[in-house]
Coordinates of C-alpha atoms in Angstrom, one line a residue:
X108 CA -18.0 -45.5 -139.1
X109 CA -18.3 -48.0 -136.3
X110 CA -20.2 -51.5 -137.1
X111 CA -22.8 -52.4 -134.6
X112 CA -24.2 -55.7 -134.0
X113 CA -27.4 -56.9 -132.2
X114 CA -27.9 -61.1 -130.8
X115 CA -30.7 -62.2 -129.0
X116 CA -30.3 -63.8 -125.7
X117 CA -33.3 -65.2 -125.4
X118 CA -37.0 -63.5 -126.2
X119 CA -36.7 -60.4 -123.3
X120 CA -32.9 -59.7 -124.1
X121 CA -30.3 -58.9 -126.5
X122 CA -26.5 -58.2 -126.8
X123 CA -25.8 -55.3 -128.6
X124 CA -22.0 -55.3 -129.9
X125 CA -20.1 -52.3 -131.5
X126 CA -16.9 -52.4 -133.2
X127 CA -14.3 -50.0 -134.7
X128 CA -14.9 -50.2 -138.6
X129 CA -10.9 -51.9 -139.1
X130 CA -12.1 -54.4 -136.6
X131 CA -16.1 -55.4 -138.2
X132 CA -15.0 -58.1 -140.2
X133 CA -13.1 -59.7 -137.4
X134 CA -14.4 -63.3 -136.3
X135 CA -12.4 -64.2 -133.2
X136 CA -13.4 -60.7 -131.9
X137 CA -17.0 -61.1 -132.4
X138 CA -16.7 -64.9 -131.2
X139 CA -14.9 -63.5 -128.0
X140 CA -17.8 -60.4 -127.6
X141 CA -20.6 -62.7 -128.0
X142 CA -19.5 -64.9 -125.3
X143 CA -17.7 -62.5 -123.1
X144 CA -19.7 -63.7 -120.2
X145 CA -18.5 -67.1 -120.8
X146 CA -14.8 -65.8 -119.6
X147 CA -15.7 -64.0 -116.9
X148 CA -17.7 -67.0 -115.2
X149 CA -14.7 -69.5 -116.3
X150 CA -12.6 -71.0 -113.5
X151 CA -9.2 -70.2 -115.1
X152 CA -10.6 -66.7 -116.0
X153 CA -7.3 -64.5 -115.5
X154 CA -8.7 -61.6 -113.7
X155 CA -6.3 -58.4 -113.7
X156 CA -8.6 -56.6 -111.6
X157 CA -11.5 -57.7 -109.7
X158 CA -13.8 -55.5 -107.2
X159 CA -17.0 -54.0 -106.5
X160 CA -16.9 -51.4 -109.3
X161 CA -14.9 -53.1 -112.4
X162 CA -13.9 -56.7 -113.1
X163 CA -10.8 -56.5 -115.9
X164 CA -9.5 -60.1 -117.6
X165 CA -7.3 -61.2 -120.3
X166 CA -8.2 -63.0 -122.8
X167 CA -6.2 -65.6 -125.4
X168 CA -8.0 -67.6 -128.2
X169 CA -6.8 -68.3 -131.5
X170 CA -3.4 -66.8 -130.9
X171 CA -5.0 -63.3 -130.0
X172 CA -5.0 -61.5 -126.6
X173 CA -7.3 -59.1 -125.5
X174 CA -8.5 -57.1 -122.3
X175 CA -12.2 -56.8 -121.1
X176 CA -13.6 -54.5 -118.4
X177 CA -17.3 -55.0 -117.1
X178 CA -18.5 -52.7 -114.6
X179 CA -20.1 -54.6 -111.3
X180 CA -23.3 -52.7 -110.0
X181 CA -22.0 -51.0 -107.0
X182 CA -25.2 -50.1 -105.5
X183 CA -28.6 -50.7 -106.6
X184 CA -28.9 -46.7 -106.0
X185 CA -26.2 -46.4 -108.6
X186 CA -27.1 -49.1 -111.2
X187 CA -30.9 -47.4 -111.1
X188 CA -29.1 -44.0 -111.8
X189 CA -26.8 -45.4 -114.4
X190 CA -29.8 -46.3 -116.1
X191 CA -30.7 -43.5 -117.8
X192 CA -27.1 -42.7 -118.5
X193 CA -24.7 -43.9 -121.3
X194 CA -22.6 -46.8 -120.0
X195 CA -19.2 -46.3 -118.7
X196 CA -17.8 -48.6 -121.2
X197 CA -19.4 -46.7 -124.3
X198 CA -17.7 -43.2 -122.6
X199 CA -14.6 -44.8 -122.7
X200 CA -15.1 -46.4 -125.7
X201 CA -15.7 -42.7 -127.2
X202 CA -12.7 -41.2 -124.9
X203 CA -10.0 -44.0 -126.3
X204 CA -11.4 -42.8 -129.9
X205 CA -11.0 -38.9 -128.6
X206 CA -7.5 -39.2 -127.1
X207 CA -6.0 -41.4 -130.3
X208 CA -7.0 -38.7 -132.6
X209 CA -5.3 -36.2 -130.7
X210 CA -1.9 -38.4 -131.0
X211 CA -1.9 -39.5 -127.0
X212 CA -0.8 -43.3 -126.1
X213 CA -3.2 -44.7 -124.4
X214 CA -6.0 -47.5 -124.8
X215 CA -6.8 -49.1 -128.1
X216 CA -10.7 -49.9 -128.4
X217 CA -11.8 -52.9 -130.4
X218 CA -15.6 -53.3 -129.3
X219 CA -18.5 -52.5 -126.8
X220 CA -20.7 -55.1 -125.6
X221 CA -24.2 -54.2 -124.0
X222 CA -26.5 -56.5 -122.4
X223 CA -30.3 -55.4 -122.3
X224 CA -33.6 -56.7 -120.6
X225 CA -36.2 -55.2 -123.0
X226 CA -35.1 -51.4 -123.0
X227 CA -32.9 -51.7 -120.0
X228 CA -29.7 -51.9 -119.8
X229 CA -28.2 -54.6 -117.5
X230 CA -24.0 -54.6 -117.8
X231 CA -21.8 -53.4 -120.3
X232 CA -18.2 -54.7 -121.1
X233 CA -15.3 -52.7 -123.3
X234 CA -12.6 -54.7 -125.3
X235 CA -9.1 -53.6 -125.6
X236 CA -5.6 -54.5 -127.4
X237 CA -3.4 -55.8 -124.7
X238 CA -1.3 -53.0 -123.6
X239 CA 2.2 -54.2 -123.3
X240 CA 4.6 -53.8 -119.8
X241 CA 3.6 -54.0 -116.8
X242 CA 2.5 -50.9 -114.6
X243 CA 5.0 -48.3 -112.9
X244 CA 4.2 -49.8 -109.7
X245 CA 5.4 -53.3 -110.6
X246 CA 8.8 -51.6 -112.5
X247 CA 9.6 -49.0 -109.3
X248 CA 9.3 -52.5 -107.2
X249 CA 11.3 -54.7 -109.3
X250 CA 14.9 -55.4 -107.8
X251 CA 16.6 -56.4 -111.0
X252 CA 15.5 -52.7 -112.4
X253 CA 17.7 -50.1 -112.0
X254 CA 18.0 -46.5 -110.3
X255 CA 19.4 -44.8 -113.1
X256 CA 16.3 -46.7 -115.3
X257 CA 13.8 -45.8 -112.8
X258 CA 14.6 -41.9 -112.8
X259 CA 14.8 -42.0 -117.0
X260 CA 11.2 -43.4 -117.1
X261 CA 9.7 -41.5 -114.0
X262 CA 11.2 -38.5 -116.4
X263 CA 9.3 -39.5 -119.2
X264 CA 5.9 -40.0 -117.3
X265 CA 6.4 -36.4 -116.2
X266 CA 6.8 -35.6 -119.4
X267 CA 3.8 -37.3 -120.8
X268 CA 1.8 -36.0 -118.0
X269 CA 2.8 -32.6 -119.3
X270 CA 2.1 -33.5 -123.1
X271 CA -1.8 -33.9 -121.8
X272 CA -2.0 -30.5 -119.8
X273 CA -0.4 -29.0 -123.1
X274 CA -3.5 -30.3 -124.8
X275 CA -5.7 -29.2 -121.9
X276 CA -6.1 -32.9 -121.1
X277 CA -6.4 -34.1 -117.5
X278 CA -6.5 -37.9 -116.7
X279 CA -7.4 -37.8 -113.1
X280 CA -6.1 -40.9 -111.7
X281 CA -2.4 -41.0 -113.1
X282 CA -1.6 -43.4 -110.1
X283 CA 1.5 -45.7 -110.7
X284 CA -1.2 -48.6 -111.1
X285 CA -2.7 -46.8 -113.9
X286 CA 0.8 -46.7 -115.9
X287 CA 1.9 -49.3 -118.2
X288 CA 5.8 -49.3 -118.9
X289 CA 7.5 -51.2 -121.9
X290 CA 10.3 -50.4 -123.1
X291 CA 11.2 -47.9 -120.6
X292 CA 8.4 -46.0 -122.2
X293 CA 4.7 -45.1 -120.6
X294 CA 1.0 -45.1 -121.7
X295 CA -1.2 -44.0 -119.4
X296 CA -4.7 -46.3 -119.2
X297 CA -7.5 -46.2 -117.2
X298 CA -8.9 -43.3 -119.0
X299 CA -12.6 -43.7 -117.7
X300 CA -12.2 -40.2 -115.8
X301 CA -9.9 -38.1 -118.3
X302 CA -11.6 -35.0 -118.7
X303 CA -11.0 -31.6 -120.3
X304 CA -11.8 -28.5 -118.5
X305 CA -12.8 -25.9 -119.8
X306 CA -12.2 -23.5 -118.1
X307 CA -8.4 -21.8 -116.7
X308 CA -9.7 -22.5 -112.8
X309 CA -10.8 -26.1 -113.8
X310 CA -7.9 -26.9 -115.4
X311 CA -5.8 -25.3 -112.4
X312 CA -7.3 -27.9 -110.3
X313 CA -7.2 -30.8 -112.1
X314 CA -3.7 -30.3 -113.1
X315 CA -3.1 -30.0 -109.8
X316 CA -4.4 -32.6 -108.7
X317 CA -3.0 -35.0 -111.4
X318 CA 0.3 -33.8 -110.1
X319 CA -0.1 -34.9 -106.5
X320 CA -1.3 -38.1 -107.5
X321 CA 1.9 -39.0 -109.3
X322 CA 3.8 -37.4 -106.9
X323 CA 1.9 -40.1 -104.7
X324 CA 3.1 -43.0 -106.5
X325 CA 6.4 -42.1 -105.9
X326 CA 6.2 -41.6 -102.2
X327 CA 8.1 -44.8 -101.2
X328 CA 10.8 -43.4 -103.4
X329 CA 12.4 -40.4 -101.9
X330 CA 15.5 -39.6 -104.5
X331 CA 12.8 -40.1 -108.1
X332 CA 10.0 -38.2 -105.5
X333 CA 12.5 -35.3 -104.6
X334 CA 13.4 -35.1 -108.9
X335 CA 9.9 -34.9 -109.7
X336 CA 8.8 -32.2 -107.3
X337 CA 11.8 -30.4 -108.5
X338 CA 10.9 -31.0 -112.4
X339 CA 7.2 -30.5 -111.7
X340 CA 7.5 -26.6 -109.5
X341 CA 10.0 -25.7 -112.6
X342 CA 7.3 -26.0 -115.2
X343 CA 3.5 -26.1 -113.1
X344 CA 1.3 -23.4 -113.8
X345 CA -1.4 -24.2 -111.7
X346 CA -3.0 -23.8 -108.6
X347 CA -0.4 -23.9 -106.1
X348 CA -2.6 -23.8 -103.1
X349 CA -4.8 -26.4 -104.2
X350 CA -1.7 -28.6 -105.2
X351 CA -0.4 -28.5 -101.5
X352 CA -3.7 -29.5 -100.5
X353 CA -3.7 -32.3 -102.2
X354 CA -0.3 -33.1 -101.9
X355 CA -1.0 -33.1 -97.6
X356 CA -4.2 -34.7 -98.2
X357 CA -3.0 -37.9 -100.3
X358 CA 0.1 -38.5 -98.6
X359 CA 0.4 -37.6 -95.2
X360 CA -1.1 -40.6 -93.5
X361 CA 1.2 -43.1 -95.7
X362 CA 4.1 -41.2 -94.8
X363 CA 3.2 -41.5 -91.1
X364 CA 3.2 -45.8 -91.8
X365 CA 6.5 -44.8 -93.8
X366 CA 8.7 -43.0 -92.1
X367 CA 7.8 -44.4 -88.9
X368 CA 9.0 -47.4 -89.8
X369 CA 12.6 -46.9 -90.5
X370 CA 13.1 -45.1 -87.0
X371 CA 16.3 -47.2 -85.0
X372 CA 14.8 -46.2 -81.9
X373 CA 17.3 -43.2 -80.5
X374 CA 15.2 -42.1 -77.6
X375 CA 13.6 -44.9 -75.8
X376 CA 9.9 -44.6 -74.9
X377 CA 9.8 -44.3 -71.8
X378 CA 12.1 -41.2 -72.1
X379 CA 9.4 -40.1 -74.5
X380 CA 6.9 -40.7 -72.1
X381 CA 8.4 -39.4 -69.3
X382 CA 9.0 -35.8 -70.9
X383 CA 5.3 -35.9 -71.9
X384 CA 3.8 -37.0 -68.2
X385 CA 6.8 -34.7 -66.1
X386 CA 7.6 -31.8 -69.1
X387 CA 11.0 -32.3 -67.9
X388 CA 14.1 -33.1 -70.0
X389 CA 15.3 -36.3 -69.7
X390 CA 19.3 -36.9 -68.3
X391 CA 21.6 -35.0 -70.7
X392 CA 19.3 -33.0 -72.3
X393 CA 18.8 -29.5 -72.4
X394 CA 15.6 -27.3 -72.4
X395 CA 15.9 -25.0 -75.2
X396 CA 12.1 -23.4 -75.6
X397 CA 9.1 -24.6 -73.2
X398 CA 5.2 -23.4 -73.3
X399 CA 1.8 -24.9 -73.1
X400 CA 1.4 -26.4 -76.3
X401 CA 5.4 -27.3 -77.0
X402 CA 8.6 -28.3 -75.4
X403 CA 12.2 -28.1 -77.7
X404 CA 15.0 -30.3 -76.2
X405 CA 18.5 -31.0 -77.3
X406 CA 21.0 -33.3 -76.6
X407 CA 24.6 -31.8 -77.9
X408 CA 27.0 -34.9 -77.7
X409 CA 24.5 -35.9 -80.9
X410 CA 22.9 -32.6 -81.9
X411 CA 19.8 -33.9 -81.6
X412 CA 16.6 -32.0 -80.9
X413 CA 13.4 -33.7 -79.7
X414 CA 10.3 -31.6 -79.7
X415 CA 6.8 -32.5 -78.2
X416 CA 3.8 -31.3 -79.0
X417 CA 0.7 -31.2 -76.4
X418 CA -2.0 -30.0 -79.0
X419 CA -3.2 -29.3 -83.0
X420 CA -1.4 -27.0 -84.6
X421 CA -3.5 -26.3 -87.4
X422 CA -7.7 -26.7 -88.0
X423 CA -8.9 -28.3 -91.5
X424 CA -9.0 -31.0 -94.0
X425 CA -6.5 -32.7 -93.5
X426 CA -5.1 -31.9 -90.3
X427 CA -1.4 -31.4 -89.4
X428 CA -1.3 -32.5 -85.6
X429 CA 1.6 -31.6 -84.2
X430 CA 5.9 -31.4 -85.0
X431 CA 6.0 -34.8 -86.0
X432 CA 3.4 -34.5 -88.9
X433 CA 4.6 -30.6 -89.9
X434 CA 7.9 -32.2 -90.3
X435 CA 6.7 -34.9 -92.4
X436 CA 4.1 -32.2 -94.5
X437 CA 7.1 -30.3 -95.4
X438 CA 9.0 -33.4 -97.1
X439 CA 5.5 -34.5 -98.4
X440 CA 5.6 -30.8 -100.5
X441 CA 9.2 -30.5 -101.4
X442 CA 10.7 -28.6 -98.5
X443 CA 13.9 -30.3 -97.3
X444 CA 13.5 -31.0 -93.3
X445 CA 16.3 -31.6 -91.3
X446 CA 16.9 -35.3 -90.8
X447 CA 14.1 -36.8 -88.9
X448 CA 16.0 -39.6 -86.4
X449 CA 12.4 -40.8 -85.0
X450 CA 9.4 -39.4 -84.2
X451 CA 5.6 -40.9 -83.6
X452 CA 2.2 -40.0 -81.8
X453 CA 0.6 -40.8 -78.4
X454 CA -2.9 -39.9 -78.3
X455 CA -3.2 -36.6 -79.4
X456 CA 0.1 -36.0 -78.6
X457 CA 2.6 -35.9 -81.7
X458 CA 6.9 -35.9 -81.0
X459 CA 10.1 -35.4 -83.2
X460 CA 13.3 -35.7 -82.8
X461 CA 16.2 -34.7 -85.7
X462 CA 19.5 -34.1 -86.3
X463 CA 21.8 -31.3 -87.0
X464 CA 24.5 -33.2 -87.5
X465 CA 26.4 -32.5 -90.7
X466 CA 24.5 -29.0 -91.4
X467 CA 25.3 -25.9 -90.3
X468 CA 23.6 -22.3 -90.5
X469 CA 23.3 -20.1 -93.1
X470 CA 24.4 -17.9 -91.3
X471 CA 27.5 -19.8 -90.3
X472 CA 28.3 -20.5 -94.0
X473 CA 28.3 -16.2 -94.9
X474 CA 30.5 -16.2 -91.9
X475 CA 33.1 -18.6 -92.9
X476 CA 32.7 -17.3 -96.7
X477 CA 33.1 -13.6 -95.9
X478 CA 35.8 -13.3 -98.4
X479 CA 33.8 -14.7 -101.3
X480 CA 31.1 -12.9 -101.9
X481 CA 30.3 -14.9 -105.4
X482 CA 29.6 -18.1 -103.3
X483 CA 27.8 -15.9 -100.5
X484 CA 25.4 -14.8 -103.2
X485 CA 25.1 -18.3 -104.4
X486 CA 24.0 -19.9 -101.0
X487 CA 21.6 -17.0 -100.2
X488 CA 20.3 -17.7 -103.4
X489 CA 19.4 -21.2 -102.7
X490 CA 18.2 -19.9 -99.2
X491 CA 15.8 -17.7 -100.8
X492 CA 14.8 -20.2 -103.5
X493 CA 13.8 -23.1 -100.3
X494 CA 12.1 -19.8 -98.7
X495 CA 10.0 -19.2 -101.4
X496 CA 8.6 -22.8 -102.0
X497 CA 8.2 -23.0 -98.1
X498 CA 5.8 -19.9 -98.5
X499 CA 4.4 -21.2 -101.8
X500 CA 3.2 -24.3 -100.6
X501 CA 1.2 -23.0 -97.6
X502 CA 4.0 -22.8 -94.7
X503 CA 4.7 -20.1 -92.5
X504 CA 8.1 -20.9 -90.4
X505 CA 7.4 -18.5 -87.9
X506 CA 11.1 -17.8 -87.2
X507 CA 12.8 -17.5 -90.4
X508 CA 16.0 -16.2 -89.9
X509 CA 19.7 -17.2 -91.5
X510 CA 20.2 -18.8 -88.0
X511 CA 17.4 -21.2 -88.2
X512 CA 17.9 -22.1 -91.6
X513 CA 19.8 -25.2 -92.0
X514 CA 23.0 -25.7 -95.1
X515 CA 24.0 -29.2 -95.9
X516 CA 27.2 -29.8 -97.8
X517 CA 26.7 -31.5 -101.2
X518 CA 28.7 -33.1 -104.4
X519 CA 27.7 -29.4 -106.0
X520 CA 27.5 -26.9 -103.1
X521 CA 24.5 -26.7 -100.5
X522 CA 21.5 -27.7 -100.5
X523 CA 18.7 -25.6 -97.6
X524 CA 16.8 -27.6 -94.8
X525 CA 14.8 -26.5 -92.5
X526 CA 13.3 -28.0 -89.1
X527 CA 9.7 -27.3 -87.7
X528 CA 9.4 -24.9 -84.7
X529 CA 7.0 -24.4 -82.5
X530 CA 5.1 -21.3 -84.5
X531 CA 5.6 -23.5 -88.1
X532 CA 2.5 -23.6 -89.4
X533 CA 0.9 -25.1 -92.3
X534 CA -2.8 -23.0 -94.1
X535 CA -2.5 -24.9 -97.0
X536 CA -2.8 -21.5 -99.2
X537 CA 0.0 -19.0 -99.2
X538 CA -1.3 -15.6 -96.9
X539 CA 0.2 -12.4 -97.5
X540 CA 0.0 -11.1 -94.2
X541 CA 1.5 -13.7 -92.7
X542 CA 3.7 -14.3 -95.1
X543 CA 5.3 -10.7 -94.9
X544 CA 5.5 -11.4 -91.0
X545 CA 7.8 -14.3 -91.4
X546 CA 10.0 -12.8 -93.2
X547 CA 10.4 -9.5 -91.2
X548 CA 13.4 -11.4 -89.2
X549 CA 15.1 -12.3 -92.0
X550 CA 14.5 -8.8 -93.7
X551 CA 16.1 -7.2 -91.1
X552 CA 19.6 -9.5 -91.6
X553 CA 19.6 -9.0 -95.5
X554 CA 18.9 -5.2 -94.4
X555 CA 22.0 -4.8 -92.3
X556 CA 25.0 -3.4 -93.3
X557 CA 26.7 -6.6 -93.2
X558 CA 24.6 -8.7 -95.7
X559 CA 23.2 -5.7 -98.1
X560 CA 24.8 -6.4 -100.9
X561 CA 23.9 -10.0 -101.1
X562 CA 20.3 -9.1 -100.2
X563 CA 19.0 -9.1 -104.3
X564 CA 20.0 -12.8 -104.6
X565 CA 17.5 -13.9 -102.1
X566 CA 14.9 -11.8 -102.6
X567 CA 15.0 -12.6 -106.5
X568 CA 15.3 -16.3 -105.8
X569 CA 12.3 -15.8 -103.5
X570 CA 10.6 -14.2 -105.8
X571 CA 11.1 -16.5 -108.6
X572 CA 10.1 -19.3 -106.9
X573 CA 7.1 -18.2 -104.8
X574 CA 5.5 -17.1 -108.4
X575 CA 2.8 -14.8 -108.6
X576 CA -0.1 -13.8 -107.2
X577 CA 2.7 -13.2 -104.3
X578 CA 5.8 -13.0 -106.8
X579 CA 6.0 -9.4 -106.2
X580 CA 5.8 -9.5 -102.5
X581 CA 7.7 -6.5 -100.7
X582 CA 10.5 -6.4 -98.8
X583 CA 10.7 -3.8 -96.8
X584 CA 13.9 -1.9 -95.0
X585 CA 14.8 -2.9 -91.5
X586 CA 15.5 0.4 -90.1
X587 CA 12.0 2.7 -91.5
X588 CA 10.1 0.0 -93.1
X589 CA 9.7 1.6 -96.4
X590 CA 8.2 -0.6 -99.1
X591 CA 10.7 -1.6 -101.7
X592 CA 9.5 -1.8 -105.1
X593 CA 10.6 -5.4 -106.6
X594 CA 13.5 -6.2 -108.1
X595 CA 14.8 -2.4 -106.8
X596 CA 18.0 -2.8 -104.4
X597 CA 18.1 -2.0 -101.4
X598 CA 19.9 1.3 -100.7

């Protein structure tokens, strides 16, 4: 049973306190409550966080620390609607209670303060143990931390992330910020929107979208990002096309600032401009595709390829523009591109150039392993593995073939890129129809005679990863079209 107390400010108002029973008979605690606007007002007041919504500082006396949070009126429209509402300190008051007794780390409540004018309530403040660490953001940052340290906790967050979804938890703002590390062990804080849904579409969503926001944090970090996407598709249940949503939505603009910083400046811009004013190549490079809305060069001494697009590629919220940001959505949702050398916008008008340098094609690979079909099977495997989370996370290539998909040697084999063309798209929601169209090209390879045998380890690598409601997507003969019933070989 919780102890509540009630001062009088003066004759109109009051301060009404509440503690956790262990805590009641505490003195420095209700010394600390019953001034708490003391702190806050102090010049040495060691804010934490201070902005229009919350105000968060620490505070030591007697030997003790402690956090408060007040919330700041944003709005006089929101403080008159938050009126007849409980306070957000009392909700999380009650969600820190909730979450402890369902053995989750997180926030440890010690008291409630609300300030009243005769029956209405002014400002409210929560009191907290200090939660030791210092937040994921801070530890990914710090120099003196190390890689291998850095993957073992982004591991663990994962896995506490997981842990909540296993209790049907969502905290809705898992954002590296929001993560305290000590130890080389999380707590997540912050809990003021944790919510559980209750229903199998909420919770869809709002695993989802926990998912994209920690894959958010970690999008200045491409080896623990690339992990975690790989760790997260191997276990998420959830809505996949509202997950590459959100991934696009969050990240794509960051990872224009990003990315478009680390270019060396391969192709000057006045080359840049000059194929965008004349459509012609510059000197040394080749035309490889031309239309309206795209142009494809390559230069061979480097095996670079610059494309340049002229308009939007796709409608909606948010909007991919052009090669430059298709390339970048792909990374952004776990699909290996190509490497990008430099790429960038003018106006409207989006260009990319990348390298194949180092890869070669599938198709290439099968070639040169034509007398070992056991690795064969392996790389077609991985091919239709990287095919399947293309078409899971929204993508349509639009010319998917073993020759346009990129191999990269690696420490333990291949590993599958591919490059955005000038019919990639990205719906943001996987599309049967068109889904079945993109792979007609490649259906027609693993079709032939030459590559039938080795045609069930894509398609069940496809299949396996694209997941259902599309898992058991047909493939269908090359030579009469037949459907072929899933996980049936192809005769």
């Amino acid at each position: 049973m919780d102890n509540q107390f009630s001062f009088k400010n003066s004759f109109f108002s009051k301060r009404r306190i509440r503690t956790t029973a262990a805590s009641g008979s505490d003195k420095t605690l209700i010394d600390i409550a019953r001034g708490v606007v003391r702190h806050f007002n102090s010049p040495h007041a060691h804010f934490l966080k201070n902005d229009h919504s919350t105000s968060v500082i620490r505070i030591e006396i007697n030997g003790r620390t402690v956090v408060v949070r007040r919330d700041n009126p944003v709005s006089l429209p929101t403080f008159t609607r938050r009126l007849f509402k409980q306070s957000r300190s009392l909700k999380i008051w009650g969600k820190a209670h909730w979450l402890k007794k369902k053995g989750l780390e997180t926030l440890t409540p010690l008291a409630v303060i609300e300030d009243y004018l005769l029956f209405i309530r002014l400002r409210s403040f929560i009191m907290v143990s200090l939660v030791e660490g210092v937040t994921f953001k801070e530890f990914l940052a710090d120099p003196a931390v190390s890689q291998s340290s850095k993957s073992e906790v982004s591991s663990g967050i994962l896995a506490l992330v997981r842990k909540w979804h296993g209790l049907g938890i969502a905290h809705r703002d898992p954002k590296a910020s929001n993560i305290m590390v000590h130890d080389n062990k999380a707590s997540l804080i912050d809990i003021e929107d944790v919510t559980a849904p209750r229903t199998k579409f909420g919770q869809r969503r709002s695993f989802a979208r926990d998912w994209a926001i920690v894959l958010h944090s970690l999008q200045n970090h491409k080896e623990l990002r690339k992990k975690a996407q790989d760790e997260i598709v191997a276990s998420f249940d959830g809505d996949p096309d509202y997950f590459s949503r959100r991934l696009v939505q969050r990240g794509l603009v960051q990872e224009h600032a990003i990315v478009g910083a680390t270019f060396p400046g391969t192709i000057s811009p006045e080359e840049i401009q000059a194929v965008i004013t004349t459509r012609k190549p510059p000197q040394g490079w080749t035309t490889i595709e031309q239309t309206k809305d795209l142009i494809h060069l390559f230069h061979e001494p480097d095996a670079f390829h610059c494309l340049v697009s002229f308009r939007r590629f796709t409608q909606g919220r948010p909007k991919v523009k052009g090669v430059f940001s298709m390339a970048l959505a792909l990374g952004i949702c776990g699909v290996d591109h190509a490497e990008i050398i430099e790429g960038g916008t003018q106006g409207k008008i989006e260009y990319l150039v990348y390298s194949t340098r180092g890869v070669e094609t599938v198709e290439t690979v099968l070639e040169r392993l034509e007398n070992d079909p056991v690795r064969q099977s392996e790389i077609l495997a991985k091919a239709g593995a990287a095919a399947g989370r293309l078409h899971l996370r929204g993508f349509i290539h639009g010319d998917l073939s073993l020759a346009n998909t990129y191999a990269r040697k690696t420490g333990d084999g291949y590993s599958i890129e591919f490059a955005a063309a000038s019919r990639t798209r990205w719906y943001g929601k996987r599309l049967k129809r068109r889904i079945a169209k993109d792979l007609a090209g490649i259906n027609d390879q693993l079709n032939s005679r030459r590559y039938r045998r080795l045609a069930p380890a894509f398609q069940t690598a496809y299949r396996k990863a694209l997941g259902p409601p599309h898992g058991k997507h047909p493939f269908t003969h090359a030579a009469n079209r037949k459907t072929i019933a899933p996980g049936k070989q192809i005769q």
